[in-house]
Amino acid sequence: MSFLQPMLLAALPIIALPIIIHLINQRRYQTTRWAAMMFLLAANRMSRGYARIRQWLILLFRTLAIAGLIFAISRPLASGWLGMTAGGRADTTIILLDRSPSMQQLGPGAVVSKLETGRQQLAKTLETLGSTRYVLIESTKNVPRELNDPTDLLNLPETEPTSTSADLPAMLQAAHSYIAANQSGRTEIWICSDLRENDWNAESSRWKSLRDSFLEFSQGVRFHLLAYPRAAPQNVAVRVTDVRRQQTSEGVELLVSLHLTREGDSDERLAVPVQLEIDGARSEINVDMVGTQYELKDYRIGLTENQKQGWGRVSIPADANPADNDFYFAFDEPPERHTLIVADDPTNVRPLQLTASISPDPQAKSVATVVTEDQLGTVEWEQMALVLWQAPLPDADVAQLLTHFVGRGGRVVFFPPRSTSGREFMGVAWQDWQKPPKEIGIETWRSDQDILAHTLSGTSLPVGELQIREYCELSGEVTPLAQLPGGTPLLARVTTDHGGVYFCATTPAPSDSTLATNGIVLYVAVQRALALGAEALGNTRQLIAGEQPIELATTWERLTGDEEGLSTEYAFHRGVYTAGDRLLAVNRSAEEEQASLLADEKVAGLFNGLDFARVDDEAGTINSLIEEIWRVFLAIMMVSMIVEAALCLPKIRPTQGAAA
């Protein structure tokens, strides 16, 4: 049990007052032994037992009455979350609200989502606890916003669901910066989340620095986690994996590939009607889904000759999570894919040029151009989709050119130079070359996403067949996509807001690896990076919710999609939009469907050493997390006073009448 006014519990010793008065009264009289009185006492000894019990009961109920009064005015709290508050009114209460698509999952038999449940529970709970200041940090912008009171959580558009994944470390960093900048007093941080691994990023090195930073606050920071970890078995999510417009001898057609994912481990056959909409025209196909995955590749939809650009949507019937039941896409004639190659070792130029210039799609033309660093100023960067860089890392003006290129959605893959220069790009630098005694293979790699992922048919790339003869070590914060024995990154990605930056720790030269001779992995990785970079060149874009590339920083207009989003938040909501002369399709990230729940021990480890409490709940439970129970103690006080008064009444003796 906890209390809103714990300082008043200091008055608890007052409950000893009746006992003290009783003891004082016991010592007010001295006992003198007198034979006649001793005889009378001995005669009355049989009736003294009840009198003594009665006196003890009177003392007990007097004590309970005082204790009940003290507990009542201390405003005790009761709930399933015992010890939730440390006591006292917080100076600042910060709410971290996860608005990601998985938070739109509905409860069993309910029409209320996890997010709506969390908002209502937080509003009721925080209104009971009270605070001097309320601050909201929601998962799209990670910017602190002060609230008038907790009920604002129920009304603000910034607390409504979105299609954007959350970044809990970034949200906590924003909370830390707010506390430090405002020199807040006693602070409580409330986290409302469903514990998806992709939102928490538990393996990030940011967590350790965050823990250490919060421990440095002298005023104390207490963390409360309101978690909704329950999954939704049988929930089905749909995603479009590829869209291509192509010209054939029979006319123009659109090839649509899609992927269905079902939660749980059921092998039961499930019939799923899939509705396809192209520029408002609808059709439907039925698919039989067995297991947890279903892939439909290159489903053909006929187009008219003048349909060069357009949009579409794939939908499935409503289920436990409405946020993953549709997926939007845009299509256009494929633009030319231009690759820029900068290499200081001639043996690397030819393999890189071949992998970049041979397109897997006959409709998409690929061009690879080799230049030196001195010629970069004459490059038409607005036409480039990919840069393959095997030279000392850029600095000064060249680094600025590449940074701007990445910012507008381009991709860069760095290969190590023969002579490392100590330069850095985006916080990453080449270290020393290493030559193992014998060839080594790749121990682990990411096959679930990015440029080494499985093919659309589910076949894995032969990454494990590659042999590495020499490699260059990396320094800096990167996300490994492939690792050598011992955990050394072979292929890694740098976290960026837009575009993509990769570092490959070896080269295609035969003296360094079998990347060229066993060229499948190199070809697929380069072509995938090229395709991602080419998306920024055409008049249509497939965007992950939350992305707003620099070149699209214009006013967006909605054609179709989520009607709940404000115009200032279009980039966070699924749908199709126009930005200038470009057509944009916005959807949730792939991680939203693949992420598993963060294990309980990992959650506890992330807050190790901090003042942390957690409660698990489920969607549809709208009751407050806590309730004040001072009325119970007030009732105890009143009952105790009534019983004490009854015990103090003199014994009623029968009236003695006249003898008959």
CSV table of C-alpha atoms in Angstrom, one decimal, residues 103-117 119-120 161 318-322 564 618-622:
chain,number,residue,atom,x,y,z
A,103,MET,CA,-0.6,-0.6,-30.1
A,104,GLN,CA,-3.8,-0.6,-32.2
A,105,GLN,CA,-4.4,-4.3,-31.4
A,106,LEU,CA,-7.8,-4.8,-29.8
A,107,GLY,CA,-8.5,-6.7,-26.7
A,108,PRO,CA,-10.3,-10.1,-26.8
A,109,GLY,CA,-14.0,-9.4,-27.4
A,110,ALA,CA,-13.3,-5.7,-27.0
A,111,VAL,CA,-13.5,-2.7,-29.3
A,112,VAL,CA,-10.8,-0.8,-27.4
A,113,SER,CA,-7.2,-0.9,-28.5
A,114,LYS,CA,-4.1,-1.1,-26.3
A,115,LEU,CA,-3.3,2.6,-27.0
A,116,GLU,CA,-6.8,3.8,-26.1
A,117,THR,CA,-6.8,1.6,-22.9
A,119,ARG,CA,-4.5,6.6,-22.5
A,120,GLN,CA,-7.6,6.2,-20.3
A,161,PRO,CA,-2.6,6.0,-33.3
A,318,ALA,CA,-10.8,-6.8,-40.2
A,319,ASP,CA,-9.2,-8.8,-37.4
A,320,ALA,CA,-7.5,-8.1,-34.0
A,321,ASN,CA,-5.3,-5.3,-35.3
A,322,PRO,CA,-6.8,-2.9,-37.9
A,564,GLU,CA,-7.4,10.5,-38.5
A,618,GLU,CA,-4.5,-5.9,-21.5
A,619,ALA,CA,-6.6,-3.9,-24.0
A,620,GLY,CA,-10.2,-3.2,-22.8
A,621,THR,CA,-9.4,-2.8,-19.1
A,622,ILE,CA,-10.4,0.8,-18.5
